[in-house]
mmCIF file of C-alpha atoms and ligand atoms in Angstrom:
data_model
loop_
_atom_site.group_PDB
_atom_site.id
_atom_site.type_symbol
_atom_site.label_atom_id
_atom_site.label_comp_id
_atom_site.label_asym_id
_atom_site.label_seq_id
_atom_site.Cartn_x
_atom_site.Cartn_y
_atom_site.Cartn_z
ATOM 1 C CA MET D 161 0.000 0.000 0.000
ATOM 2 C CA LYS D 162 1.268 3.469 -0.819
ATOM 3 C CA LYS D 163 2.290 5.441 2.280
ATOM 4 C CA THR D 164 0.332 8.672 2.671
ATOM 5 C CA LYS D 165 2.403 11.807 2.679
ATOM 6 C CA PRO D 166 2.422 13.997 5.796
ATOM 7 C CA THR D 167 0.438 17.184 5.225
ATOM 8 C CA VAL D 168 2.287 20.440 5.771
ATOM 9 C CA LEU D 169 0.394 23.657 6.367
ATOM 10 C CA LEU D 170 2.545 26.402 4.873
ATOM 11 C CA ILE D 171 1.216 29.550 6.525
ATOM 12 C CA TYR D 172 2.221 32.905 5.039
ATOM 13 C CA GLY D 173 1.231 36.554 4.598
ATOM 14 C CA GLY D 174 0.124 37.778 7.989
ATOM 15 C CA VAL D 175 -1.159 40.902 9.647
ATOM 16 C CA GLY D 176 2.244 42.481 10.255
ATOM 17 C CA VAL D 177 4.169 45.014 8.232
ATOM 18 C CA GLU D 178 6.418 42.255 6.896
ATOM 19 C CA HIS D 179 3.499 40.662 5.026
ATOM 20 C CA ASP D 180 5.041 41.066 1.576
ATOM 21 C CA VAL D 181 8.392 39.633 2.638
ATOM 22 C CA SER D 182 6.547 36.630 4.034
ATOM 23 C CA VAL D 183 4.934 36.042 0.633
ATOM 24 C CA MET D 184 8.374 36.037 -1.006
ATOM 25 C CA SER D 185 9.837 33.742 1.668
ATOM 26 C CA ALA D 186 6.925 31.314 1.463
ATOM 27 C CA ASP D 187 7.127 31.248 -2.322
ATOM 28 C CA ASN D 188 10.728 30.106 -2.021
ATOM 29 C CA VAL D 189 10.030 27.589 0.763
ATOM 30 C CA TYR D 190 7.153 26.134 -1.268
ATOM 31 C CA SER D 191 9.496 25.514 -4.167
ATOM 32 C CA LEU D 192 12.015 23.887 -1.817
ATOM 33 C CA ILE D 193 9.605 21.389 -0.255
ATOM 34 C CA ASP D 194 9.788 17.991 -1.891
ATOM 35 C CA GLN D 195 6.225 17.345 -3.028
ATOM 36 C CA ASP D 196 6.987 13.617 -3.261
ATOM 37 C CA GLU D 197 7.616 13.545 0.475
ATOM 38 C CA PHE D 198 5.054 16.045 1.749
ATOM 39 C CA ALA D 199 1.593 17.244 0.726
ATOM 40 C CA VAL D 200 1.602 21.014 1.107
ATOM 41 C CA ILE D 201 -1.514 23.040 1.915
ATOM 42 C CA PRO D 202 -0.725 26.752 1.602
ATOM 43 C CA ILE D 203 -2.663 29.035 3.924
ATOM 44 C CA PHE D 204 -2.692 32.752 3.246
ATOM 45 C CA ILE D 205 -3.323 35.200 6.095
ATOM 46 C CA SER D 206 -4.534 38.525 4.762
ATOM 47 C CA ASN D 207 -3.532 41.916 6.186
ATOM 48 C CA GLU D 208 -6.900 41.927 7.909
ATOM 49 C CA GLY D 209 -6.187 38.577 9.579
ATOM 50 C CA ASP D 210 -8.476 36.357 7.496
ATOM 51 C CA TRP D 211 -7.183 32.853 6.828
ATOM 52 C CA TYR D 212 -7.660 31.438 3.309
ATOM 53 C CA ARG D 213 -6.784 28.119 1.755
ATOM 54 C CA VAL D 214 -4.964 28.730 -1.517
ATOM 55 C CA ASP D 215 -3.472 26.402 -4.102
ATOM 56 C CA LYS D 216 -0.306 28.355 -4.796
ATOM 57 C CA ILE D 217 1.735 31.002 -3.030
ATOM 58 C CA TYR D 218 0.624 34.470 -4.068
ATOM 59 C CA ASN D 219 -0.797 37.657 -2.659
ATOM 60 C CA PRO D 220 -4.482 37.475 -3.659
ATOM 61 C CA CYS D 221 -6.218 40.765 -4.413
ATOM 62 C CA ASP D 222 -9.555 41.660 -2.796
ATOM 63 C CA ALA D 223 -11.574 40.356 -5.751
ATOM 64 C CA GLU D 224 -9.682 37.033 -5.704
ATOM 65 C CA LYS D 225 -10.159 36.668 -1.959
ATOM 66 C CA LYS D 226 -13.938 36.618 -2.398
ATOM 67 C CA SER D 227 -13.785 33.242 -4.131
ATOM 68 C CA LEU D 228 -11.250 31.644 -1.769
ATOM 69 C CA PRO D 229 -12.346 29.254 0.985
ATOM 70 C CA THR D 230 -11.714 30.562 4.495
ATOM 71 C CA VAL D 231 -10.322 28.197 7.108
ATOM 72 C CA HIS D 232 -9.691 28.082 10.809
ATOM 73 C CA LEU D 233 -7.553 25.877 12.997
ATOM 74 C CA GLY D 234 -9.123 23.391 15.339
ATOM 75 C CA VAL D 235 -9.236 19.905 16.762
ATOM 76 C CA HIS D 236 -11.529 17.144 15.554
ATOM 77 C CA ASN D 237 -11.594 13.691 17.154
ATOM 78 C CA GLY D 238 -8.340 14.530 18.913
ATOM 79 C CA ARG D 239 -6.501 15.505 15.718
ATOM 80 C CA GLY D 240 -5.393 18.969 14.773
ATOM 81 C CA GLY D 241 -6.249 20.433 11.434
ATOM 82 C CA ILE D 242 -8.260 22.992 9.516
ATOM 83 C CA PHE D 243 -11.997 23.476 9.344
ATOM 84 C CA GLU D 244 -13.528 24.708 6.123
ATOM 85 C CA ASP D 245 -17.173 25.146 5.126
ATOM 86 C CA ASP D 246 -17.301 21.651 3.763
ATOM 87 C CA GLY D 247 -15.446 19.760 6.457
ATOM 88 C CA PHE D 248 -12.265 19.090 8.360
ATOM 89 C CA THR D 249 -8.793 18.262 7.039
ATOM 90 C CA ALA D 250 -6.273 16.783 9.465
ATOM 91 C CA VAL D 251 -2.814 18.321 9.340
ATOM 92 C CA ASP D 252 0.465 16.712 10.428
ATOM 93 C CA VAL D 253 2.688 19.730 10.753
ATOM 94 C CA ALA D 254 2.712 23.472 10.090
ATOM 95 C CA PHE D 255 5.440 25.683 8.696
ATOM 96 C CA PRO D 256 4.607 29.274 9.610
ATOM 97 C CA MET D 257 6.699 31.305 7.177
ATOM 98 C CA LEU D 258 5.601 34.558 8.751
ATOM 99 C CA HIS D 259 7.796 37.441 9.810
ATOM 100 C CA GLY D 260 7.376 39.892 12.621
ATOM 101 C CA ASP D 261 4.230 40.877 14.445
ATOM 102 C CA GLY D 262 1.515 38.260 14.629
ATOM 103 C CA GLY D 263 3.793 35.761 12.909
ATOM 104 C CA GLU D 264 6.996 34.940 14.696
ATOM 105 C CA ASP D 265 5.988 36.401 18.038
ATOM 106 C CA GLY D 266 4.218 33.347 19.454
ATOM 107 C CA ILE D 267 0.673 34.273 18.489
ATOM 108 C CA VAL D 268 0.262 31.872 15.584
ATOM 109 C CA GLN D 269 2.457 29.388 17.445
ATOM 110 C CA GLY D 270 0.053 29.477 20.409
ATOM 111 C CA ALA D 271 -2.895 28.936 18.077
ATOM 112 C CA LEU D 272 -1.111 25.941 16.541
ATOM 113 C CA GLU D 273 -0.471 24.494 19.996
ATOM 114 C CA CYS D 274 -4.154 24.888 20.883
ATOM 115 C CA ALA D 275 -5.022 23.127 17.650
ATOM 116 C CA LYS D 276 -2.591 20.295 18.494
ATOM 117 C CA ILE D 277 -0.562 20.911 15.365
ATOM 118 C CA LYS D 278 3.210 20.454 15.523
ATOM 119 C CA PHE D 279 5.171 23.170 13.813
ATOM 120 C CA VAL D 280 8.512 24.376 12.510
ATOM 121 C CA GLY D 281 10.264 27.354 14.066
ATOM 122 C CA PRO D 282 10.103 29.168 17.369
ATOM 123 C CA ASP D 283 7.820 27.757 20.024
ATOM 124 C CA PHE D 284 5.426 29.553 22.273
ATOM 125 C CA TYR D 285 8.223 30.471 24.675
ATOM 126 C CA SER D 286 11.027 31.563 22.372
ATOM 127 C CA GLY D 287 8.785 33.412 19.882
ATOM 128 C CA PRO D 288 7.736 36.253 22.179
ATOM 129 C CA VAL D 289 11.218 36.546 23.674
ATOM 130 C CA THR D 290 13.049 36.824 20.379
ATOM 131 C CA MET D 291 10.396 39.122 18.957
ATOM 132 C CA ASP D 292 11.102 41.735 21.575
ATOM 133 C CA LYS D 293 14.556 43.223 21.133
ATOM 134 C CA ALA D 294 14.497 44.508 24.705
ATOM 135 C CA PHE D 295 13.967 41.008 26.142
ATOM 136 C CA THR D 296 16.776 39.485 24.111
ATOM 137 C CA LYS D 297 19.140 42.330 24.987
ATOM 138 C CA ILE D 298 18.402 41.850 28.680
ATOM 139 C CA ILE D 299 19.103 38.113 28.369
ATOM 140 C CA ALA D 300 22.300 38.816 26.425
ATOM 141 C CA GLU D 301 23.516 41.242 29.072
ATOM 142 C CA SER D 302 22.890 38.778 31.858
ATOM 143 C CA LEU D 303 24.819 36.111 29.946
ATOM 144 C CA GLY D 304 27.741 38.535 29.685
ATOM 145 C CA ILE D 305 27.232 39.207 25.983
ATOM 146 C CA PRO D 306 27.737 42.900 25.151
ATOM 147 C CA THR D 307 25.030 44.895 23.372
ATOM 148 C CA ALA D 308 24.665 48.582 22.490
ATOM 149 C CA ARG D 309 23.776 50.578 25.625
ATOM 150 C CA PHE D 310 20.048 51.079 25.809
ATOM 151 C CA VAL D 311 17.089 52.535 27.635
ATOM 152 C CA LEU D 312 13.705 50.838 27.646
ATOM 153 C CA SER D 313 10.707 52.997 27.011
ATOM 154 C CA ILE D 314 6.950 52.485 26.860
ATOM 155 C CA ALA D 315 5.122 55.247 25.051
ATOM 156 C CA HIS D 316 1.979 55.355 27.139
ATOM 157 C CA SER D 317 3.513 54.693 30.511
ATOM 158 C CA PRO D 318 4.170 57.618 32.859
ATOM 159 C CA ILE D 319 7.211 55.833 34.309
ATOM 160 C CA TYR D 320 8.803 54.913 30.991
ATOM 161 C CA SER D 321 7.508 57.864 28.982
ATOM 162 C CA MET D 322 9.326 59.462 26.066
ATOM 163 C CA GLU D 323 10.565 62.477 28.049
ATOM 164 C CA ARG D 324 11.788 60.429 31.007
ATOM 165 C CA SER D 325 13.430 57.833 28.804
ATOM 166 C CA LEU D 326 15.186 60.405 26.638
ATOM 167 C CA GLU D 327 16.527 62.090 29.773
ATOM 168 C CA ARG D 328 17.892 58.769 31.004
ATOM 169 C CA ALA D 329 19.430 58.075 27.612
ATOM 170 C CA GLU D 330 21.025 61.544 27.567
ATOM 171 C CA LYS D 331 22.658 60.779 30.922
ATOM 172 C CA LEU D 332 23.705 57.249 30.004
ATOM 173 C CA PHE D 333 25.171 57.790 26.553
ATOM 174 C CA GLY D 334 23.919 61.036 24.967
ATOM 175 C CA TYR D 335 23.626 61.904 21.290
ATOM 176 C CA PRO D 336 23.663 60.615 18.643
ATOM 177 C CA MET D 337 21.072 57.984 19.491
ATOM 178 C CA PHE D 338 19.323 55.274 17.538
ATOM 179 C CA ILE D 339 15.616 54.898 18.249
ATOM 180 C CA LYS D 340 13.591 51.898 17.150
ATOM 181 C CA PRO D 341 10.454 49.935 17.903
ATOM 182 C CA SER D 342 11.282 47.075 20.270
ATOM 183 C CA ARG D 343 8.947 44.643 18.572
ATOM 184 C CA LEU D 344 9.358 44.969 14.834
ATOM 185 C CA GLY D 345 11.727 44.094 12.029
ATOM 186 C CA SER D 346 12.935 45.020 8.586
ATOM 187 C CA SER D 347 14.301 48.338 9.865
ATOM 188 C CA ILE D 348 10.809 49.793 9.873
ATOM 189 C CA GLY D 349 10.339 52.762 12.183
ATOM 190 C CA ALA D 350 14.032 52.912 13.121
ATOM 191 C CA SER D 351 16.097 56.071 12.857
ATOM 192 C CA ARG D 352 19.024 58.062 14.092
ATOM 193 C CA ALA D 353 18.700 61.218 16.182
ATOM 194 C CA ASP D 354 21.383 63.828 16.709
ATOM 195 C CA THR D 355 19.414 66.285 18.828
ATOM 196 C CA LYS D 356 16.553 66.223 21.289
ATOM 197 C CA GLU D 357 14.195 67.517 18.652
ATOM 198 C CA GLU D 358 15.201 64.738 16.266
ATOM 199 C CA ALA D 359 14.948 62.217 19.093
ATOM 200 C CA ARG D 360 11.363 63.211 19.786
ATOM 201 C CA ALA D 361 10.503 62.900 16.097
ATOM 202 C CA ALA D 362 12.299 59.528 15.839
ATOM 203 C CA TYR D 363 10.535 58.337 18.966
ATOM 204 C CA LYS D 364 7.137 59.307 17.614
ATOM 205 C CA MET D 365 7.854 57.537 14.370
ATOM 206 C CA ALA D 366 8.878 54.362 16.243
ATOM 207 C CA GLN D 367 5.818 54.716 18.454
ATOM 208 C CA SER D 368 3.515 54.542 15.457
ATOM 209 C CA PHE D 369 4.649 50.926 15.060
ATOM 210 C CA SER D 370 5.127 49.719 18.621
ATOM 211 C CA ASP D 371 4.317 50.935 22.089
ATOM 212 C CA ARG D 372 7.615 49.592 23.331
ATOM 213 C CA ILE D 373 10.591 51.560 22.155
ATOM 214 C CA LEU D 374 14.311 51.020 22.446
ATOM 215 C CA ILE D 375 16.555 54.036 22.716
ATOM 216 C CA GLU D 376 20.116 52.981 21.984
ATOM 217 C CA GLU D 377 23.483 54.612 21.747
ATOM 218 C CA LEU D 378 24.269 55.116 18.074
ATOM 219 C CA VAL D 379 26.953 52.545 17.363
ATOM 220 C CA ASP D 380 29.599 53.591 14.897
ATOM 221 C CA ILE D 381 29.219 50.358 12.990
ATOM 222 C CA GLU D 382 32.154 49.140 10.993
ATOM 223 C CA LYS D 383 30.468 45.917 9.981
ATOM 224 C CA GLU D 384 27.213 44.130 10.562
ATOM 225 C CA ALA D 385 27.811 40.421 10.924
ATOM 226 C CA GLU D 386 25.091 37.831 10.779
ATOM 227 C CA CYS D 387 25.160 34.087 11.143
ATOM 228 C CA ALA D 388 22.629 31.419 10.424
ATOM 229 C CA TYR D 389 21.619 29.003 13.144
ATOM 230 C CA PHE D 390 20.073 25.681 12.277
ATOM 231 C CA LYS D 391 18.928 23.188 14.882
ATOM 232 C CA VAL D 392 17.164 19.882 14.746
ATOM 233 C CA LYS D 393 17.326 17.215 17.450
ATOM 234 C CA ASN D 394 20.607 15.643 16.433
ATOM 235 C CA LYS D 395 22.222 18.478 14.518
ATOM 236 C CA GLU D 396 23.221 22.034 15.344
ATOM 237 C CA ILE D 397 24.851 24.323 12.819
ATOM 238 C CA ILE D 398 26.212 27.797 13.374
ATOM 239 C CA THR D 399 27.431 28.955 9.995
ATOM 240 C CA ASP D 400 30.191 31.317 8.994
ATOM 241 C CA LEU D 401 29.386 34.985 9.177
ATOM 242 C CA ALA D 402 28.034 37.145 6.426
ATOM 243 C CA GLU D 403 29.112 40.723 6.439
ATOM 244 C CA ILE D 404 26.807 43.527 5.534
ATOM 245 C CA SER D 405 28.740 46.622 4.715
ATOM 246 C CA CYS D 406 26.749 49.796 4.782
ATOM 247 C CA SER D 407 28.526 52.524 2.986
ATOM 248 C CA PHE D 408 25.680 54.915 3.622
ATOM 249 C CA GLY D 409 22.900 55.137 6.144
ATOM 250 C CA PHE D 410 21.885 51.891 7.743
ATOM 251 C CA TYR D 411 20.700 48.523 6.570
ATOM 252 C CA ASP D 412 17.169 49.553 5.759
ATOM 253 C CA TYR D 413 14.112 47.826 4.322
ATOM 254 C CA GLU D 414 14.846 48.741 0.716
ATOM 255 C CA LYS D 415 18.387 47.432 0.882
ATOM 256 C CA LYS D 416 17.271 44.241 2.598
ATOM 257 C CA TYR D 417 14.662 43.150 0.122
ATOM 258 C CA TYR D 418 14.952 45.108 -3.066
ATOM 259 C CA GLY D 419 18.591 45.364 -3.884
ATOM 260 C CA GLY D 420 22.108 46.030 -2.895
ATOM 261 C CA VAL D 421 22.381 43.173 -0.445
ATOM 262 C CA GLY D 422 23.474 40.563 -2.961
ATOM 263 C CA ALA D 423 26.770 42.296 -3.488
ATOM 264 C CA ALA D 424 27.508 42.341 0.207
ATOM 265 C CA LEU D 425 26.712 38.650 0.481
ATOM 266 C CA SER D 426 28.759 37.346 -2.357
ATOM 267 C CA GLU D 427 31.809 38.680 -0.604
ATOM 268 C CA LYS D 428 33.067 36.448 2.177
ATOM 269 C CA ALA D 429 33.039 38.252 5.489
ATOM 270 C CA LYS D 430 36.404 39.843 6.236
ATOM 271 C CA ILE D 431 36.192 39.278 9.933
ATOM 272 C CA SER D 432 39.121 37.978 11.964
ATOM 273 C CA PRO D 433 38.881 34.322 13.056
ATOM 274 C CA LYS D 434 38.968 35.454 16.699
ATOM 275 C CA THR D 435 35.996 37.808 16.323
ATOM 276 C CA SER D 436 34.174 35.302 14.199
ATOM 277 C CA GLU D 437 34.608 32.582 16.843
ATOM 278 C CA ARG D 438 33.447 35.001 19.537
ATOM 279 C CA ILE D 439 30.268 35.784 17.594
ATOM 280 C CA ARG D 440 29.598 32.112 17.026
ATOM 281 C CA GLU D 441 30.086 31.431 20.726
ATOM 282 C CA TYR D 442 27.649 34.250 21.627
ATOM 283 C CA THR D 443 25.193 32.697 19.170
ATOM 284 C CA ARG D 444 25.608 29.279 20.792
ATOM 285 C CA MET D 445 25.030 30.742 24.268
ATOM 286 C CA LEU D 446 21.994 32.780 23.290
ATOM 287 C CA SER D 447 20.370 30.071 21.205
ATOM 288 C CA GLN D 448 20.626 27.574 24.038
ATOM 289 C CA TYR D 449 19.225 29.935 26.597
ATOM 290 C CA VAL D 450 16.408 31.273 24.456
ATOM 291 C CA GLY D 451 15.676 27.876 22.945
ATOM 292 C CA THR D 452 15.576 28.809 19.269
ATOM 293 C CA ARG D 453 14.982 25.819 17.049
ATOM 294 C CA HIS D 454 15.035 24.846 13.389
ATOM 295 C CA LEU D 455 15.897 28.201 11.855
ATOM 296 C CA SER D 456 17.069 31.546 13.124
ATOM 297 C CA ARG D 457 19.518 34.303 12.327
ATOM 298 C CA PHE D 458 21.713 36.037 14.883
ATOM 299 C CA ASP D 459 22.786 39.581 14.120
ATOM 300 C CA PHE D 460 25.769 41.467 15.529
ATOM 301 C CA PHE D 461 27.552 44.767 15.105
ATOM 302 C CA ILE D 462 31.302 45.171 14.994
ATOM 303 C CA ALA D 463 31.898 48.729 16.096
ATOM 304 C CA ARG D 464 34.767 50.891 14.909
ATOM 305 C CA ASP D 465 36.024 51.023 18.492
ATOM 306 C CA GLY D 466 36.462 47.242 18.351
ATOM 307 C CA ARG D 467 33.416 46.213 20.383
ATOM 308 C CA VAL D 468 31.491 43.147 19.250
ATOM 309 C CA LEU D 469 27.837 43.773 20.084
ATOM 310 C CA PHE D 470 24.892 41.449 19.904
ATOM 311 C CA ASN D 471 21.970 43.141 18.153
ATOM 312 C CA GLU D 472 19.029 40.837 17.585
ATOM 313 C CA ILE D 473 17.660 37.380 16.865
ATOM 314 C CA ASN D 474 15.338 36.689 13.967
ATOM 315 C CA ALA D 475 13.485 33.493 14.842
ATOM 316 C CA ILE D 476 11.909 33.199 11.391
ATOM 317 C CA PRO D 477 14.471 34.928 9.205
ATOM 318 C CA GLY D 478 13.813 36.009 5.648
ATOM 319 C CA PHE D 479 13.839 32.950 3.396
ATOM 320 C CA THR D 480 13.555 34.518 -0.046
ATOM 321 C CA LYS D 481 15.785 33.294 -2.856
ATOM 322 C CA SER D 482 18.294 36.022 -2.056
ATOM 323 C CA SER D 483 17.944 35.995 1.745
ATOM 324 C CA LEU D 484 20.977 35.641 3.917
ATOM 325 C CA TYR D 485 19.709 32.679 5.892
ATOM 326 C CA PRO D 486 19.406 30.114 3.082
ATOM 327 C CA THR D 487 22.524 31.533 1.416
ATOM 328 C CA LEU D 488 24.597 30.977 4.543
ATOM 329 C CA LEU D 489 23.292 27.438 4.947
ATOM 330 C CA SER D 490 24.199 26.676 1.315
ATOM 331 C CA GLU D 491 27.675 28.062 1.804
ATOM 332 C CA TYR D 492 28.024 25.850 4.846
ATOM 333 C CA GLY D 493 27.096 22.838 2.750
ATOM 334 C CA LEU D 494 23.471 22.319 3.718
ATOM 335 C CA SER D 495 21.210 22.968 0.772
ATOM 336 C CA PRO D 496 18.083 25.003 1.612
ATOM 337 C CA SER D 497 15.850 22.183 0.323
ATOM 338 C CA HIS D 498 17.552 19.638 2.568
ATOM 339 C CA ALA D 499 17.382 22.074 5.492
ATOM 340 C CA VAL D 500 13.631 22.544 4.927
ATOM 341 C CA ALA D 501 13.092 18.764 4.827
ATOM 342 C CA LEU D 502 15.097 18.276 8.021
ATOM 343 C CA MET D 503 13.138 21.013 9.826
ATOM 344 C CA ILE D 504 9.781 19.561 8.823
ATOM 345 C CA ARG D 505 10.819 16.003 9.732
ATOM 346 C CA ASP D 506 12.129 17.241 13.066
ATOM 347 C CA ALA D 507 8.889 19.055 13.885
ATOM 348 C CA LEU D 508 6.928 15.937 12.905
ATOM 349 C CA GLU D 509 8.872 13.917 15.469
ATOM 350 C CA ASP D 510 7.914 16.267 18.301
ATOM 351 C CA ALA D 511 6.099 14.557 21.124
HETATM 352 N N1 ADP J 293 22.213 51.195 18.050
HETATM 353 C C1 ADP J 293 22.387 51.295 16.735
HETATM 354 N N2 ADP J 293 23.342 52.110 16.236
HETATM 355 C C2 ADP J 293 23.522 52.242 14.898
HETATM 356 N N3 ADP J 293 22.785 51.607 13.959
HETATM 357 C C3 ADP J 293 21.826 50.781 14.392
HETATM 358 C C4 ADP J 293 21.582 50.567 15.797
HETATM 359 N N4 ADP J 293 20.564 49.677 15.910
HETATM 360 C C5 ADP J 293 20.208 49.362 14.661
HETATM 361 N N5 ADP J 293 20.961 50.000 13.738
HETATM 362 C C6 ADP J 293 20.837 49.910 12.262
HETATM 363 O O1 ADP J 293 19.466 49.716 11.914
HETATM 364 C C7 ADP J 293 19.263 48.460 11.287
HETATM 365 C C8 ADP J 293 17.947 47.876 11.756
HETATM 366 O O2 ADP J 293 17.937 47.710 13.157
HETATM 367 P P1 ADP J 293 17.700 46.311 13.839
HETATM 368 O O3 ADP J 293 17.927 46.480 15.288
HETATM 369 O O4 ADP J 293 18.528 45.274 13.173
HETATM 370 O O5 ADP J 293 16.167 46.073 13.601
HETATM 371 P P2 ADP J 293 15.346 45.247 12.515
HETATM 372 O O6 ADP J 293 14.613 44.200 13.302
HETATM 373 O O7 ADP J 293 14.429 46.251 11.952
HETATM 374 O O8 ADP J 293 16.295 44.636 11.547
HETATM 375 C C9 ADP J 293 20.490 47.638 11.668
HETATM 376 O O9 ADP J 293 20.736 46.621 10.725
HETATM 377 C C10 ADP J 293 21.571 48.715 11.710
HETATM 378 O O10 ADP J 293 22.010 49.029 10.394
HETATM 379 MG MG1 MG J 294 18.073 43.671 11.961
#
């Protein structure tokens, strides 16, 4: 008798600002999944938060959405799966290829747990921790891993208000500062401030994306170094570093997804073996403590004054054809398609 293939729910889109990147990542992951081994059911989450079953990875327009079946997660006879108008389909495993808010922050992961569906990527504990840059920086500090000096701020809190936080930041490190939303990605809402006036404007911009704001010292970055972390039960990989050189401004959304980055990647990172080993060791320490699994990217700054600073963890890193994460795995010797298969098989084996 022919063995039935495990069904994989490939969830993409999402309510967050990184919706479009998720579509590109999922498109790539879909093409990497071996359809002889797995039966893929793509699920598109619209900007409004509606869940649709689709038959290919794309960004359906409003007119197209009208004819798509909506689905929701649930449990039927003890098995997790999706409910549609005309019935229930059991699902073996999910692959949320979602970035940022409402995607890699534990929300979808919690829903999958409730629906008894195993899944690839961060779990319900590590998702929220890695999503919030403040939390990960606090963990890094307590593990003895240096990060840019920072002040935590909460826009609508009298204790952690903008004015109070900026005053603290002025005392701690002064201008220039770098102000960014604590819970977002893709450089959205992040900017530099050289004066109090600019700081207030930068803060307000960040605040339009997240109530929690990080005010950091502006690091004079010589290099941004990132490494890919891959973990399944019997295999852990921390790849070589990729270097992102920013000759102007900072590594912003446009550069990340629409150009420029390829050139930086094709060049092997010119980082000394000592620094490189230090960054990999920091990655090992953080990943173990935070409990990242399957895929994640660890980002660092090498400052001109020689400091090696941890910056952030991306628990579901960009996975487009030109993204750093799959490129680094390939360079290491693990093809992205094999990596995807290993992640899915690993999630399937979860108790
Ligand atoms: N403290 C800082 N000093 C200088 N530049 C920074 C600082 N923090 C972030 N940046 C720049 O902004 C970019 C985006 O910030 P990051 O913290 O990585 O958030 P995101 O999740 O949006 O990628 C970084 O890649 C870096 O170029
Ligand atoms: Mg970043």
